[in-house]
Amino acid sequence: MAVSSTVLSCPKMVGRRRSVAAEMRTIRWGVKCQLSPVKPSKYSSKITTDVQLHESPLALFDEYLEDKSRVFKAMFPDKPKSYRLNEEEWRIQMLPINFLFLTAWPVVDMRIRCKSNGQDYPPDVPLDITKVLELNMMKWELKGLDRVMEPSDFTLGVQGALYPDRGGRHTRLKGRLEMNISFVLPSVLMLVPEDVRRNVANAVLNGLVDNMKHKVIESLLADYNRFKNERRTHN
């Protein structure tokens, strides 16, 4: 018993056991953290449009779409909140996103491309469509949430397409606009039930996308009518 007591109380053995125990706790903690990461909340909204387009043989909508600068100004007429970065990209301050008691102002770099002849069309656009205007968000910055959220905790996606469809008796202006948001919730929002958060987020996103769609379509059609009048005047 004396020998056993001496061995168990040996400082080197005690130190070694404590070291091993500490390492095991560290390993278990690391595994626990890897198995239980914080999953981001994801929300999305997609809205389509399908309205009659009154085309003129002297001013086809395809010709109108080729002037990307003009089309952009028609789609986003608020000049103080947007400006051109290069041939294909513009920086836009979008409408604010209100989620529960948080408000964020997205600033996005939007790329606008005009595609034709079925080359590299978006998946849901028929290949026989003559011209497609494609929108893709390339970069973004979120203002207003610096104190409650890290930039890496939030991702934003915006994409869309717009094109004339002449497959029926009348030309139709068709398109879609989709927005996706993913973010790690601040700790204060973790107390809100998931079904409540989802209902609020879906309502906010759907309202935002629907508002953007109506403003874009109304402004674009109005400018296309001016384009037709200009062609008639010159001819």
CSV table of N, CA and C in Angstrom, one decimal, residues 8 11 24 53 55 106 137 142 179 210 216-217 225:
chain,number,residue,atom,x,y,z
A,8,LEU,N,1.2,6.7,-6.8
A,8,LEU,CA,0.0,7.6,-7.2
A,8,LEU,C,0.3,9.1,-6.9
A,11,PRO,N,4.8,13.4,-8.3
A,11,PRO,CA,4.5,14.6,-9.0
A,11,PRO,C,4.5,14.4,-10.5
A,24,MET,N,-7.4,15.4,-23.7
A,24,MET,CA,-8.7,14.8,-24.0
A,24,MET,C,-9.9,15.7,-24.0
A,53,LEU,N,-46.4,43.1,-74.7
A,53,LEU,CA,-45.4,44.1,-75.2
A,53,LEU,C,-45.8,44.6,-76.6
A,55,GLU,N,-44.8,46.0,-79.6
A,55,GLU,CA,-43.6,46.3,-80.4
A,55,GLU,C,-44.0,47.1,-81.6
A,106,PRO,N,-28.5,47.2,-48.6
A,106,PRO,CA,-27.6,46.5,-49.5
A,106,PRO,C,-27.1,47.4,-50.6
A,137,MET,N,-25.9,39.7,-59.8
A,137,MET,CA,-25.1,40.5,-58.8
A,137,MET,C,-23.7,39.9,-58.6
A,142,LEU,N,-23.2,45.2,-47.2
A,142,LEU,CA,-24.4,45.4,-46.4
A,142,LEU,C,-24.1,46.5,-45.3
A,179,MET,N,-34.2,36.6,-55.5
A,179,MET,CA,-33.3,37.0,-54.4
A,179,MET,C,-33.1,36.0,-53.4
A,210,ASP,N,-41.2,41.9,-55.2
A,210,ASP,CA,-42.4,42.3,-56.0
A,210,ASP,C,-42.4,43.8,-56.3
A,216,VAL,N,-39.4,48.2,-62.0
A,216,VAL,CA,-38.6,47.9,-63.1
A,216,VAL,C,-39.4,47.8,-64.4
A,217,ILE,N,-40.5,47.0,-64.4
A,217,ILE,CA,-41.3,46.8,-65.6
A,217,ILE,C,-42.0,48.1,-66.0
A,225,ASN,N,-41.4,53.0,-74.8
A,225,ASN,CA,-42.4,53.8,-75.5
A,225,ASN,C,-41.7,55.1,-76.0
